[in-house]
Structures are given as structure tokens and as C-alpha cells.
JSON list of C-alpha atoms in Angstrom, two decimals:
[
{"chain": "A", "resi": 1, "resn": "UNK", "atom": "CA", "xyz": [165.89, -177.54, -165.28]},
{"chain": "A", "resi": 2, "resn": "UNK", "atom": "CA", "xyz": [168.65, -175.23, -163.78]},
{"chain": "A", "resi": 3, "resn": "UNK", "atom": "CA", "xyz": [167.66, -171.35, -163.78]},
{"chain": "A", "resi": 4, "resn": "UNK", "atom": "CA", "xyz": [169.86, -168.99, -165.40]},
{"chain": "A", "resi": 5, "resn": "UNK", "atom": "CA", "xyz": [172.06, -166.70, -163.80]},
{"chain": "A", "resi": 6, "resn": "UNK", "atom": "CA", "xyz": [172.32, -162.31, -164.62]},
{"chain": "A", "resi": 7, "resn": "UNK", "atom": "CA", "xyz": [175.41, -160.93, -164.99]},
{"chain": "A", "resi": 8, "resn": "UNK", "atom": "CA", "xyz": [176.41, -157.39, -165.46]},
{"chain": "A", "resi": 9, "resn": "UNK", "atom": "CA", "xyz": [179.35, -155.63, -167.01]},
{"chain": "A", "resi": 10, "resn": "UNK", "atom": "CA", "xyz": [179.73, -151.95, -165.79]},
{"chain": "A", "resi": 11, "resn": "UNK", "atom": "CA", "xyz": [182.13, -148.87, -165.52]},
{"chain": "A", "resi": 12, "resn": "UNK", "atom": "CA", "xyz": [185.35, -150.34, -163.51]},
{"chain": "A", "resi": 13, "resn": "UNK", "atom": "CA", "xyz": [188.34, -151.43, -163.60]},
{"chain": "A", "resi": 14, "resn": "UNK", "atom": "CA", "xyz": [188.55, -155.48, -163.89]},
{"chain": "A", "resi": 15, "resn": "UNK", "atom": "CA", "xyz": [186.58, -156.38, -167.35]},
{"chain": "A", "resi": 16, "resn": "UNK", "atom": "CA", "xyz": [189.11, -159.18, -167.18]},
{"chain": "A", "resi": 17, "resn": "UNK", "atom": "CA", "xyz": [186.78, -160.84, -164.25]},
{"chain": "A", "resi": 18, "resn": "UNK", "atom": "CA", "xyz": [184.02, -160.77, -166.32]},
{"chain": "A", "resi": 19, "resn": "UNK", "atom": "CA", "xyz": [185.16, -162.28, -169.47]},
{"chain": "A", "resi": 20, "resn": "UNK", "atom": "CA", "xyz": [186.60, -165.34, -167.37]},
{"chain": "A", "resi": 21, "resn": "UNK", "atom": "CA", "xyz": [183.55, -165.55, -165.55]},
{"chain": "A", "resi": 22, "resn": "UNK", "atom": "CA", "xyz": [181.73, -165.60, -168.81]},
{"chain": "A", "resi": 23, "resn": "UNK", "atom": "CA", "xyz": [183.75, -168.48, -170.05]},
{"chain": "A", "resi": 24, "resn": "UNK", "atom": "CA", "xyz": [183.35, -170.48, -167.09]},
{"chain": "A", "resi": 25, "resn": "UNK", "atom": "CA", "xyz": [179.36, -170.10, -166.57]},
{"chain": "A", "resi": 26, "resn": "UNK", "atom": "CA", "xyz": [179.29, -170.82, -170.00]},
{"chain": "A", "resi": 27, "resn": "UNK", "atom": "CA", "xyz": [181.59, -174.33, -170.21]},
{"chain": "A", "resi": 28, "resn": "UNK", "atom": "CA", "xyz": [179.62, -175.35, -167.13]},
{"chain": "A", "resi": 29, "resn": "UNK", "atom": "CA", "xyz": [176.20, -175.12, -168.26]},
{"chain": "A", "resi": 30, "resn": "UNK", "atom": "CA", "xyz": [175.30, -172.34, -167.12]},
{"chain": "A", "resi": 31, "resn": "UNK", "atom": "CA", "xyz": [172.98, -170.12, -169.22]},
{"chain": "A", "resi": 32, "resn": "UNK", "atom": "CA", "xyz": [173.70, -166.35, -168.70]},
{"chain": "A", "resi": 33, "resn": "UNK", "atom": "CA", "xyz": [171.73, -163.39, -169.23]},
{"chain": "A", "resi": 34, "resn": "UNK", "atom": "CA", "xyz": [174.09, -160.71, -170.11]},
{"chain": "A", "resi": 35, "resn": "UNK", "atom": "CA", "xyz": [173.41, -156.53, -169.93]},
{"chain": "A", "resi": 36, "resn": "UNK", "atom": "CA", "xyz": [176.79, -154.38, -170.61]},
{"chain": "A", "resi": 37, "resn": "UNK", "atom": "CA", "xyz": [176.67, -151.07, -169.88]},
{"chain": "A", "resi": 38, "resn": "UNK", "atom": "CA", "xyz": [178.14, -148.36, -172.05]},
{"chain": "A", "resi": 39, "resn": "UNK", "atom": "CA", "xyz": [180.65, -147.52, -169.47]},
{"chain": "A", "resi": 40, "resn": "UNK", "atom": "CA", "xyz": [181.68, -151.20, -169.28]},
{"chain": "A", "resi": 41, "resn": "UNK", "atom": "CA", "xyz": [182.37, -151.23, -173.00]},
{"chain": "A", "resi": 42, "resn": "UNK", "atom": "CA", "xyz": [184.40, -148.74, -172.73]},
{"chain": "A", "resi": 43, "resn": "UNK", "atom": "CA", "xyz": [186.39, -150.12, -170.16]},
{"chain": "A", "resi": 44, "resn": "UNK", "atom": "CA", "xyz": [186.45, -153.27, -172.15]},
{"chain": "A", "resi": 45, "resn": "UNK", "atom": "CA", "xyz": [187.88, -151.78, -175.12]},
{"chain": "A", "resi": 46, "resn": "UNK", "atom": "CA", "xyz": [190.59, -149.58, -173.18]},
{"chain": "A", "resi": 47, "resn": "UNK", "atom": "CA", "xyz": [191.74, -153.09, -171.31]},
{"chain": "A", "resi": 48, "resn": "UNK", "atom": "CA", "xyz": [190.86, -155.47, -173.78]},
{"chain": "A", "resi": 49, "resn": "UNK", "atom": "CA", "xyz": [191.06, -154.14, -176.77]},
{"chain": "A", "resi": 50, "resn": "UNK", "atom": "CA", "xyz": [187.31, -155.39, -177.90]},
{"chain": "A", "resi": 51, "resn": "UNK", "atom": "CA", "xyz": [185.51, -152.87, -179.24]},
{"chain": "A", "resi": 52, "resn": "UNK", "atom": "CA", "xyz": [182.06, -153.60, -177.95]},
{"chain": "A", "resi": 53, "resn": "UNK", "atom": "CA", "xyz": [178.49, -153.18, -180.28]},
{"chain": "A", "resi": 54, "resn": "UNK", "atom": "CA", "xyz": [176.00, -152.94, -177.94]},
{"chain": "A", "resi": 55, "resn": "UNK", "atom": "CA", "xyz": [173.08, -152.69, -180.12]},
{"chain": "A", "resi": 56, "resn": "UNK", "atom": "CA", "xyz": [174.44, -155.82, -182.34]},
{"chain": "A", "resi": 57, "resn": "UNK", "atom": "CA", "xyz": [176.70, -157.63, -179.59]},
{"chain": "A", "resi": 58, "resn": "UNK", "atom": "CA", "xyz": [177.95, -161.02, -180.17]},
{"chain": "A", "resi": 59, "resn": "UNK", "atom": "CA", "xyz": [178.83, -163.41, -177.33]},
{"chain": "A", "resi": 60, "resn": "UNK", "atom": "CA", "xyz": [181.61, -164.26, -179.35]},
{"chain": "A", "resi": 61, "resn": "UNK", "atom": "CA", "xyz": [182.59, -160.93, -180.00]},
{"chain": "A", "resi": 62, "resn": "UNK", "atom": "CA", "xyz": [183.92, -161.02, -176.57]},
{"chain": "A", "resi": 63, "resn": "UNK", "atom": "CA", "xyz": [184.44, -164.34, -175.18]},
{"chain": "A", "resi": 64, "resn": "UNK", "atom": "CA", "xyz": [187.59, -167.29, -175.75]},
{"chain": "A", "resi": 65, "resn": "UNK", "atom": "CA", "xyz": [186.83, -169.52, -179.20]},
{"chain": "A", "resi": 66, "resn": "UNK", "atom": "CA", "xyz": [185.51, -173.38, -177.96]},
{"chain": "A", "resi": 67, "resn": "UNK", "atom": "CA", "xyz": [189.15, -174.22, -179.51]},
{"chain": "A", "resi": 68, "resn": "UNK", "atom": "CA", "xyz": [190.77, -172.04, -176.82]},
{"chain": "A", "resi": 69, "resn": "UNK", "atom": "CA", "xyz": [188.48, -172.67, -173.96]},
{"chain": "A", "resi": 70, "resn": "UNK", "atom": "CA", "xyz": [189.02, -176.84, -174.60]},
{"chain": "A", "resi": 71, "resn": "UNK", "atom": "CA", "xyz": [193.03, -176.13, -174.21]},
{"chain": "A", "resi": 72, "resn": "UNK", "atom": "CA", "xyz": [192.57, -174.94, -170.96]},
{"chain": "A", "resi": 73, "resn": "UNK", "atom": "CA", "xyz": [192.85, -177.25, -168.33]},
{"chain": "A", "resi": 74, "resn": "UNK", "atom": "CA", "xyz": [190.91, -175.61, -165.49]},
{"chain": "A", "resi": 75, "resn": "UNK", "atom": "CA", "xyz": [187.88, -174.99, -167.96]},
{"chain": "A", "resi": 76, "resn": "UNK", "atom": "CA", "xyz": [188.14, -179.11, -168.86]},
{"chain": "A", "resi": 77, "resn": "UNK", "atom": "CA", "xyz": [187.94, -179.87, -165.25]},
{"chain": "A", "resi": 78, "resn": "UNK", "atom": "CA", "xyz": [184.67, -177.27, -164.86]},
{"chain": "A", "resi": 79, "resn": "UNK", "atom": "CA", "xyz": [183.18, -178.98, -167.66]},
{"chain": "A", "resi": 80, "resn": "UNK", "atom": "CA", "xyz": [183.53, -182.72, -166.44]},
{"chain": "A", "resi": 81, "resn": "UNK", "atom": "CA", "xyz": [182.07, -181.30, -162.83]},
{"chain": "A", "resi": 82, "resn": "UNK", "atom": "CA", "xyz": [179.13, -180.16, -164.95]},
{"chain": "A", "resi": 83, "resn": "UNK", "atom": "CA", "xyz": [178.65, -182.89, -166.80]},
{"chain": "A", "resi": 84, "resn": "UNK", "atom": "CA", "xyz": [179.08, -180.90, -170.10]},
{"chain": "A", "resi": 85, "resn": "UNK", "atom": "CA", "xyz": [181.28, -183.45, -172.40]},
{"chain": "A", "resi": 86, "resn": "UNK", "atom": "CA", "xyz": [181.41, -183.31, -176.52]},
{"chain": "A", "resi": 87, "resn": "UNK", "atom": "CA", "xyz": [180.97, -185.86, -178.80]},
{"chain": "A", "resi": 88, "resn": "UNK", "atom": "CA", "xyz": [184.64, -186.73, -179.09]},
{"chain": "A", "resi": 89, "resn": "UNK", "atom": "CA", "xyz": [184.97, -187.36, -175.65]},
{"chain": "A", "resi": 90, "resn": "UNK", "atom": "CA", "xyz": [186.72, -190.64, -174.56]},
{"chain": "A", "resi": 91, "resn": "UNK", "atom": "CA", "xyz": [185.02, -191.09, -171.53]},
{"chain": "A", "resi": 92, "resn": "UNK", "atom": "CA", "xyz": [181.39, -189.91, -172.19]},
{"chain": "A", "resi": 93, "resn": "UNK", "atom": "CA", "xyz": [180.33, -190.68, -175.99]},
{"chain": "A", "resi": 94, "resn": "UNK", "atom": "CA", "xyz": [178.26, -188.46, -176.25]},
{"chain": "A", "resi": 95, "resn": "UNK", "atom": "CA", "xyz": [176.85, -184.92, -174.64]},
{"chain": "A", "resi": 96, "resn": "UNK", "atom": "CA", "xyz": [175.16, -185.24, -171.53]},
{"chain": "A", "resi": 97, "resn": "UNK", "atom": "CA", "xyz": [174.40, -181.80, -171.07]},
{"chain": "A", "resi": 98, "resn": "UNK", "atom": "CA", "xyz": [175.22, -178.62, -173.38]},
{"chain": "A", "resi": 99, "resn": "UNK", "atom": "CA", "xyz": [177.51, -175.35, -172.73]},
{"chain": "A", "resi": 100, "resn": "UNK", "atom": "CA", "xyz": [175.50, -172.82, -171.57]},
{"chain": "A", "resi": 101, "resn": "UNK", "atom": "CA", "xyz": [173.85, -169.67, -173.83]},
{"chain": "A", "resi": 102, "resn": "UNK", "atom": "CA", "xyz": [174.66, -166.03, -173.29]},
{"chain": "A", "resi": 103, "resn": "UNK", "atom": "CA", "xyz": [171.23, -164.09, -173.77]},
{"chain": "A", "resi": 104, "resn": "UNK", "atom": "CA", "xyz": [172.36, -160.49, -174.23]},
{"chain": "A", "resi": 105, "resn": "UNK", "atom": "CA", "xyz": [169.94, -157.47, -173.34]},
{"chain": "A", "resi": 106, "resn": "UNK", "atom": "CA", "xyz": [170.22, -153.76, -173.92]},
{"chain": "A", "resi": 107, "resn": "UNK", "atom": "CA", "xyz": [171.24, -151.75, -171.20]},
{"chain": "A", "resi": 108, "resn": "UNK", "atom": "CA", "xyz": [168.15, -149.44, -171.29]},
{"chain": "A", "resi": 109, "resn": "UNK", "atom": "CA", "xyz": [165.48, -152.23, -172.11]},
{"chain": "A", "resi": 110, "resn": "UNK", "atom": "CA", "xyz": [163.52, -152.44, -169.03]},
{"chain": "A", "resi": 111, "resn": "UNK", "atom": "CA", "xyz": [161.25, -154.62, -171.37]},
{"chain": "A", "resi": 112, "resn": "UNK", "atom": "CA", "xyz": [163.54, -157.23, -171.67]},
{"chain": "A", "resi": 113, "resn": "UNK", "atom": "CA", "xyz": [162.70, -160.35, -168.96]},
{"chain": "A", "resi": 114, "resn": "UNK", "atom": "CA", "xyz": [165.49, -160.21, -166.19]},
{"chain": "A", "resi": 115, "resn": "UNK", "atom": "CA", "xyz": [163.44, -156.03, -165.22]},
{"chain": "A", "resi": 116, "resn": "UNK", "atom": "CA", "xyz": [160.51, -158.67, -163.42]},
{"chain": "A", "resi": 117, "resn": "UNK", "atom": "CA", "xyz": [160.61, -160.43, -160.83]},
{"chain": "A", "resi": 118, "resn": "UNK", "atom": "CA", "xyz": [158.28, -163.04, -162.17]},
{"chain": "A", "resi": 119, "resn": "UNK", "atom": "CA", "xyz": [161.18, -164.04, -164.43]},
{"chain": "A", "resi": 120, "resn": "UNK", "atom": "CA", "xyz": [163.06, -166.83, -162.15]},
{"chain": "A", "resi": 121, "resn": "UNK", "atom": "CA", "xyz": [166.87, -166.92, -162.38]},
{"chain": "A", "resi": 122, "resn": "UNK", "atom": "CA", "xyz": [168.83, -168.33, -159.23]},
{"chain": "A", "resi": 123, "resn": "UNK", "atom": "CA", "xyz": [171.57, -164.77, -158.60]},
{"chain": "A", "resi": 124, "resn": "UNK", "atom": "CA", "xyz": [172.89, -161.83, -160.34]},
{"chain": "A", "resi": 125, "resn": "UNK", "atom": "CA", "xyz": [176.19, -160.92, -160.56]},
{"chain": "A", "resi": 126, "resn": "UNK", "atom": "CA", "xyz": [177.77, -157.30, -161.18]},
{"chain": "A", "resi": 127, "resn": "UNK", "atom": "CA", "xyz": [181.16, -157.81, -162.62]},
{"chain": "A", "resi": 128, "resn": "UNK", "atom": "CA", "xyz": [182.94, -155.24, -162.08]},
{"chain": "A", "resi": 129, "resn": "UNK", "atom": "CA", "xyz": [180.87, -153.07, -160.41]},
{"chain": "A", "resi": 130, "resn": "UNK", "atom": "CA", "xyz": [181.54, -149.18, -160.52]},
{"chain": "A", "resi": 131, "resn": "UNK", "atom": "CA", "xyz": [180.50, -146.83, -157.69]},
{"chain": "A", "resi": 132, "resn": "UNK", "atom": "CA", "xyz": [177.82, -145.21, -159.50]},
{"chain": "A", "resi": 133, "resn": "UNK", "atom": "CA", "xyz": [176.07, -148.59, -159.84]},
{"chain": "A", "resi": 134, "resn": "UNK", "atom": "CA", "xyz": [176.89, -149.51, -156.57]},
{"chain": "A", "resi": 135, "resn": "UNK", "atom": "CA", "xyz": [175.07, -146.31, -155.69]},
{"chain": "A", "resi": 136, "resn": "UNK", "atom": "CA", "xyz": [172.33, -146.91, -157.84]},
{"chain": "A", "resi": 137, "resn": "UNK", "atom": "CA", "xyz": [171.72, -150.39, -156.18]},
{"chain": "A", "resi": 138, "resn": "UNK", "atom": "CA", "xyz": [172.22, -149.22, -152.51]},
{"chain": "A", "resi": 139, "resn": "UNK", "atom": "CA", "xyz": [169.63, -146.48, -152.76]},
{"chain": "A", "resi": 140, "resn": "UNK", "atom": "CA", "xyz": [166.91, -148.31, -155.35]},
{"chain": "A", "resi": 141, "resn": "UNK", "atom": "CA", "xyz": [167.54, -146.09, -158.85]},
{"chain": "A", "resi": 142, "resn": "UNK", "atom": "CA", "xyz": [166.63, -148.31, -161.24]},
{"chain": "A", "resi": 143, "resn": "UNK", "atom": "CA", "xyz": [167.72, -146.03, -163.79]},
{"chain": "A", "resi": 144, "resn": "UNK", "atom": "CA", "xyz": [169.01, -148.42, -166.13]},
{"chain": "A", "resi": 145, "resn": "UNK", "atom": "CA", "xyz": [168.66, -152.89, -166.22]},
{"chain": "A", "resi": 146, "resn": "UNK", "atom": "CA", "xyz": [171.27, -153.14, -164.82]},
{"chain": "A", "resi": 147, "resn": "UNK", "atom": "CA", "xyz": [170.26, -151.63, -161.66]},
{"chain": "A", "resi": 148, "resn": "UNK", "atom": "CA", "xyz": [166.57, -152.56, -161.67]},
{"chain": "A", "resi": 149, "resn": "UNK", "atom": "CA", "xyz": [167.71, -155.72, -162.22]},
{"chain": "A", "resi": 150, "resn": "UNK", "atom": "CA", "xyz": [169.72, -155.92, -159.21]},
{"chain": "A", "resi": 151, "resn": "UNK", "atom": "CA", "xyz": [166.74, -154.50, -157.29]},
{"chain": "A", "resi": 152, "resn": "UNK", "atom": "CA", "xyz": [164.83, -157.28, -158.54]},
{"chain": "A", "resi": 153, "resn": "UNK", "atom": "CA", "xyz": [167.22, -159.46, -156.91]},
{"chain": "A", "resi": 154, "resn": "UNK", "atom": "CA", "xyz": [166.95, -157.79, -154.03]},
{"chain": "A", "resi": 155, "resn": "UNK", "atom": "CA", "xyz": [163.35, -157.44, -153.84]},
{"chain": "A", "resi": 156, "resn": "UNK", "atom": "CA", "xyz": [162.64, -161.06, -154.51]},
{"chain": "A", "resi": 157, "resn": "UNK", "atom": "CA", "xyz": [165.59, -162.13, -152.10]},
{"chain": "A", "resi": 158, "resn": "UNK", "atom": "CA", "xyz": [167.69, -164.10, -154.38]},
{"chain": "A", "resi": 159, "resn": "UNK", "atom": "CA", "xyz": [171.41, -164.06, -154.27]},
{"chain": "A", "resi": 160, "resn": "UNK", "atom": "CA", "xyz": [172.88, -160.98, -155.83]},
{"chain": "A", "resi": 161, "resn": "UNK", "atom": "CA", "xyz": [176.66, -160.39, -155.85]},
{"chain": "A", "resi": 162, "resn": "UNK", "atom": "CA", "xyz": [178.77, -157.06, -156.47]},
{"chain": "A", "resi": 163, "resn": "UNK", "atom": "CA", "xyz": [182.24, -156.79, -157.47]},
{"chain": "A", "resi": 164, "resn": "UNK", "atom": "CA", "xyz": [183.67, -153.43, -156.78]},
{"chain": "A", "resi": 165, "resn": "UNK", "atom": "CA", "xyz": [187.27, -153.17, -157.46]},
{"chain": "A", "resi": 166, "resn": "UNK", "atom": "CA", "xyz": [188.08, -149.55, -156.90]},
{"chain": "A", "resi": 167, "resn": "UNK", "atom": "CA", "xyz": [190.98, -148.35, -154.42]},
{"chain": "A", "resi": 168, "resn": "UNK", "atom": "CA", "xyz": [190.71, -146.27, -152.32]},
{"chain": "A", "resi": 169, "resn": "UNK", "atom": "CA", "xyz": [187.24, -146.19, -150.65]},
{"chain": "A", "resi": 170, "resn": "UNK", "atom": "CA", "xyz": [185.36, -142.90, -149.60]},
{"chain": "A", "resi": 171, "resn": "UNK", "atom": "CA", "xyz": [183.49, -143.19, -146.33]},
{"chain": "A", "resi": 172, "resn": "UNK", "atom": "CA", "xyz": [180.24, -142.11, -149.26]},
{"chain": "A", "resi": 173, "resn": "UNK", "atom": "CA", "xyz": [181.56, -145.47, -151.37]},
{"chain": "A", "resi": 174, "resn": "UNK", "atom": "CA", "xyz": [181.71, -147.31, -148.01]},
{"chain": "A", "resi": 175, "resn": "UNK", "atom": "CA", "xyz": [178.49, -146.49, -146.77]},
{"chain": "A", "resi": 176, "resn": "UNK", "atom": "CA", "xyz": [176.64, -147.66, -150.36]},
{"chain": "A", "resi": 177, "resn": "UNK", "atom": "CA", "xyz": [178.68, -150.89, -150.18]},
{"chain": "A", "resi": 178, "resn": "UNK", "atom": "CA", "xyz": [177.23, -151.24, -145.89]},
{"chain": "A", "resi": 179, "resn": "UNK", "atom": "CA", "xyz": [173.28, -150.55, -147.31]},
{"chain": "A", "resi": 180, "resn": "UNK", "atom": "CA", "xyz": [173.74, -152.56, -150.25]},
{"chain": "A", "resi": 181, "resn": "UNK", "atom": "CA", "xyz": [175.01, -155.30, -148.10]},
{"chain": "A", "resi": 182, "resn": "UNK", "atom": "CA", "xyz": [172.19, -154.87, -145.32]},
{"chain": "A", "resi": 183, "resn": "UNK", "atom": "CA", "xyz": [169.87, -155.00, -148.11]},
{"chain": "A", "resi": 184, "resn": "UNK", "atom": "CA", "xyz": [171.27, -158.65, -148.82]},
{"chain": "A", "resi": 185, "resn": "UNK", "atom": "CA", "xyz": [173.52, -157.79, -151.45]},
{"chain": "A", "resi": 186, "resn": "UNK", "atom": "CA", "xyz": [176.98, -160.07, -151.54]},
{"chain": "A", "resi": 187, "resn": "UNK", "atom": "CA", "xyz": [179.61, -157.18, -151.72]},
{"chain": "A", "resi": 188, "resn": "UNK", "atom": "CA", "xyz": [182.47, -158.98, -152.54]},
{"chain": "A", "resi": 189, "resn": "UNK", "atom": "CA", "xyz": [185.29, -156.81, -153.79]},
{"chain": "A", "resi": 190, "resn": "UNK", "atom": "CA", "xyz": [188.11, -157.77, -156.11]},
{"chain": "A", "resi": 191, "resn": "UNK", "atom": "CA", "xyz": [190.98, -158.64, -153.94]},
{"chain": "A", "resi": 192, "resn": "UNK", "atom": "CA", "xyz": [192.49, -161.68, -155.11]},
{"chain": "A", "resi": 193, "resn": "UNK", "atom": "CA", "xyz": [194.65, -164.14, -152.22]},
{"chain": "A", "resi": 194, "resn": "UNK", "atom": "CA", "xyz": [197.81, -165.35, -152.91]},
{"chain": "A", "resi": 195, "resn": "UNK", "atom": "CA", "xyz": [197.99, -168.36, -150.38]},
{"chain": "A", "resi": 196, "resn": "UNK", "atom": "CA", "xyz": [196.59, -170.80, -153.01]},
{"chain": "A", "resi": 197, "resn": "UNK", "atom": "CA", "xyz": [199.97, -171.57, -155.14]},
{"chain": "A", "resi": 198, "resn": "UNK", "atom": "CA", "xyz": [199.73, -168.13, -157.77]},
{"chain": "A", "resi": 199, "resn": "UNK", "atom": "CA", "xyz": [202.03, -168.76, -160.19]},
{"chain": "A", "resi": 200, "resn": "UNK", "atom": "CA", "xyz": [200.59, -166.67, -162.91]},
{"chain": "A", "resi": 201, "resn": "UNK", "atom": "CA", "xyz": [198.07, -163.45, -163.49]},
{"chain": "A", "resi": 202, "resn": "UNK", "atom": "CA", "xyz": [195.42, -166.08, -164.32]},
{"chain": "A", "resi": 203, "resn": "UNK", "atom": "CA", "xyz": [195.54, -167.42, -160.83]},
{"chain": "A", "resi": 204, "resn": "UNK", "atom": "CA", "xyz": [195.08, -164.40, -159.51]},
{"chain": "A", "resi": 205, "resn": "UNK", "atom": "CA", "xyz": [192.22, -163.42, -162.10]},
{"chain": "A", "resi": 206, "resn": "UNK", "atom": "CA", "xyz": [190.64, -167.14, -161.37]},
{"chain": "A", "resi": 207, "resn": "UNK", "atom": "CA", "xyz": [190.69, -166.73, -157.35]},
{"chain": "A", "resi": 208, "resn": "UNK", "atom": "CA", "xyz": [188.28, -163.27, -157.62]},
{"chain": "A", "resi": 209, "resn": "UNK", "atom": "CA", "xyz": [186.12, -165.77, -160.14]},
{"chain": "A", "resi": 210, "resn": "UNK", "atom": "CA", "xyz": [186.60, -168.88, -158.35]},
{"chain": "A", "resi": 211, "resn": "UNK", "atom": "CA", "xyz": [184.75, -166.48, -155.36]},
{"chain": "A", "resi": 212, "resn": "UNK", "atom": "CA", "xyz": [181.92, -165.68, -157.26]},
{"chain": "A", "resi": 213, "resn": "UNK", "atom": "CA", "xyz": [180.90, -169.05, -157.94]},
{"chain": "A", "resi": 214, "resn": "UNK", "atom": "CA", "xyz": [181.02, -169.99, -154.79]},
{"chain": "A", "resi": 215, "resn": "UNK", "atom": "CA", "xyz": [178.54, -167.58, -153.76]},
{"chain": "A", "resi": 216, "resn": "UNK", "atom": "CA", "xyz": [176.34, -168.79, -156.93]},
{"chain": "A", "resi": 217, "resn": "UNK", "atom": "CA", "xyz": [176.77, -172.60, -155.91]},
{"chain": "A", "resi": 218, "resn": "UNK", "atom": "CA", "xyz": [178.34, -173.35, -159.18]},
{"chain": "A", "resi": 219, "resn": "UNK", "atom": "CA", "xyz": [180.69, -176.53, -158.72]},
{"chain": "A", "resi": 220, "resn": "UNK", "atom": "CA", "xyz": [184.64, -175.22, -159.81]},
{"chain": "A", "resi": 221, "resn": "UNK", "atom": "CA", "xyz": [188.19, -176.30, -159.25]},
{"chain": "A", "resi": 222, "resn": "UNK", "atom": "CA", "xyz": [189.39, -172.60, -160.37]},
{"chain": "A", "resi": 223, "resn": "UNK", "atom": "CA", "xyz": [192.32, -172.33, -157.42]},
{"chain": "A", "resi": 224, "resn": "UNK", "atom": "CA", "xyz": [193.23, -174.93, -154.59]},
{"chain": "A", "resi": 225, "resn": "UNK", "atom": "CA", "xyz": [191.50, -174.08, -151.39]},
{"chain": "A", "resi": 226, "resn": "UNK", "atom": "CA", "xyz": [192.94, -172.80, -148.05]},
{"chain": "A", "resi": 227, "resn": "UNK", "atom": "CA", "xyz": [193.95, -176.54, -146.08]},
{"chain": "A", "resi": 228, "resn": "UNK", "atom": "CA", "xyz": [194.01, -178.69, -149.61]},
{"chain": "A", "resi": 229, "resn": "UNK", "atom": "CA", "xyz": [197.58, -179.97, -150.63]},
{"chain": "A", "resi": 230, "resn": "UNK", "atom": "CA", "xyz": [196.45, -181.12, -153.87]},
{"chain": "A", "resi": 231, "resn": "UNK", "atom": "CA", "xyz": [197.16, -178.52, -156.58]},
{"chain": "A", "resi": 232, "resn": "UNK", "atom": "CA", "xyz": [194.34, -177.93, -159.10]}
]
């Protein structure tokens, strides 16, 4: 049985990672339990245009329809990796493993499974993460989920990943990003390459993703790798 993954929305810039990334755990198998912050909702709504319930939120409420994801090429090829087929397909009859749930949990519910470290999950990942919650992490607030349940992480040494995407940097920002990270936090900020064939904004969104799940160990063919020829 494969163990969940966490993954946090907060208070930057970027709420287009986190959608994408959504999508992808999601058509791979992966089951996700979700925490949005309000801050992240309302960055979601000024970039998105989703206006966010966070006492009633709906996965689908903010993620691609199954019609939409299927058309996608990129999300066809994550869901063959993963074994996740439907019942139409032509080349597996029938499902051999489901998409993956969103479980979503209120931001101030430290009652809710993912605040104990007895709960197993194999990472966390805060997408995008905003300064004050990078803050929060590096110095062990815990004043909301979303940062206890990054200290969890910590704490129990599984992999935990933080996507900051603010520019510039403060030496104060800097320094919460070098504690975090000697903690055994993956800081990994949003910087997307351009040496893997970019041809649209999605490649560029897909790159910052692709680099998440690399860190998680989930099996993607998001962008074409530095050295491969073959375009994906």
C-alpha cells in the first residue's frame, strides 16, 4: 500500500504550481492530503479566479475535470507510468490501480491526522510557500497545520519540500530558508529552466512540478531531462 503524500497551499505567488501538482499526484495514484491556508485562497482567487470555501472545499472546486486531465498528453503518459488505466482503455481492460483522493483538512485543525507523527505519509510538500511559513517552519511555530505539519515532517525525518517563489531575498528570508534546510527541509524555490525544449508557459509551470516529484520519488515524464534527445 503506497502512503499518502501532504501538500500545502499558502500565501505566495505561484498557486499555478499547486493546482498542476494536484492534478498530477492525483492521475498517478497518488492520494493527497490537502490543508489551504487562508492566505493561499486568496492568492488563488486573485490568480485563478477560484474563489476558494475553505470550510466546504471541493477538490473539484479547484482542480482540471477527468475530461480535461485525459486530453492532456503529459498527464496520459503519468498515468500509464502509474499504472492508473480506465475501463475504456485499449491496452489495459480494465483499472489496475485508481486516481488518487484529495483528503482536505482545515487549516486550524490540529485534530485532523497529518498534526501526528504516528500518522505515516512518505513527504510533505509546501506549494507555494510564503515567507511567513517559511519562518514558521525554520524556527518550529506550529501555529497553524500547516506548519506543525511540516514540523512533523521534520521531526520524524521524512522528506519535506518548500517552494518559495518570492524575488528578491532578504538576508532574514535567506537565513529561514539555510535553518529550514539544515533542519532537512528540501528548499527548492520556483525557478523554472529553460534548457529542456519550453515552448509554452506550461513547460515552464511543469519543470518547477516535474522537480517536486522528483524529490517525492513519484515516476513523471513532465519535461525532457538535461542529456535526453527524445522530447516528452
Amino acid at each position: 500500500m503506497s502512503l499518502p503524500l501532504v501538500v500545502a497551499i499558502t500565501g505566495a505567488s505561484g498557486a499555478v504550481y499547486a493546482v498542476r501538482l494536484l492534478e498530477v499526484l492525483r492521475e498517478a495514484g497518488v492520494d493527497v492530503h490537502l490543508v489551504i491556508s487562508p492566505s493561499g485562497a486568496a492568492v488563488i482567487k486573485q490568480e485563478l479566479g477560484v474563489d476558494i470555501d475553505l470550510v466546504r472545499f471541493r477538490p473539484d472546486s479547484l482542480l482540471p475535470s477527468a475530461a480535461d486531465s485525459a486530453a492532456d498528453p503529459k498527464i496520459a503518459a503519468v498515468r500509464h507510468l502509474a499504472g492508473v488505466s480506465t475501463g475504456d482503455s485499449s491496452v489495459l481492460p480494465v483499472a489496475t490501480k485508481a486516481p488518487g483522493e484529495i483528503i482536505y483538512h482545515y487549516h486550524t485543525n490540529f485534530m485532523s491526522p497529518i498534526a501526528s507523527g504516528s500518522f505515516l505519509t512518505r513527504g510533505m510538500v509546501v506549494c507555494p510557500c510564503s515567507g511567513s511559513t517559511m519562518s514558521g517552519i525554520a524556527h518550529g511555530s506550529s501555529t497553524n497545520l500547516v506548519q506543525r505539519a511540516a514540523d512533523v515532517h521534520l521531526k520524524e525525518h521524512r522528506r519535506l519540500v518548500l517552494v518559495p517563489r518570492e524575488t528578491p531575498l532578504s538576508t532574514i528570508q535567506l537565513e529561514n530558508m539555510r535553518i529550514a534546510a539544515q533542519a532537512g527541509a528540501v528548499v527548492l524555490p520556483a525557478m523554472p529552466g529553460w534548457y529542456h525544449g519550453v515552448k509554452s508557459l506550461q513547460d515552464l509551470i511543469d519543470f518547477i512540478v516535474a522537480r517536486i516529484l522528483d524529490q517525492l520519488e513519484v515516476p513523471h515524464t513532465l519535461m525532457r531531462r538535461w542529456g535526453d534527445s527524445a522530447s516528452t
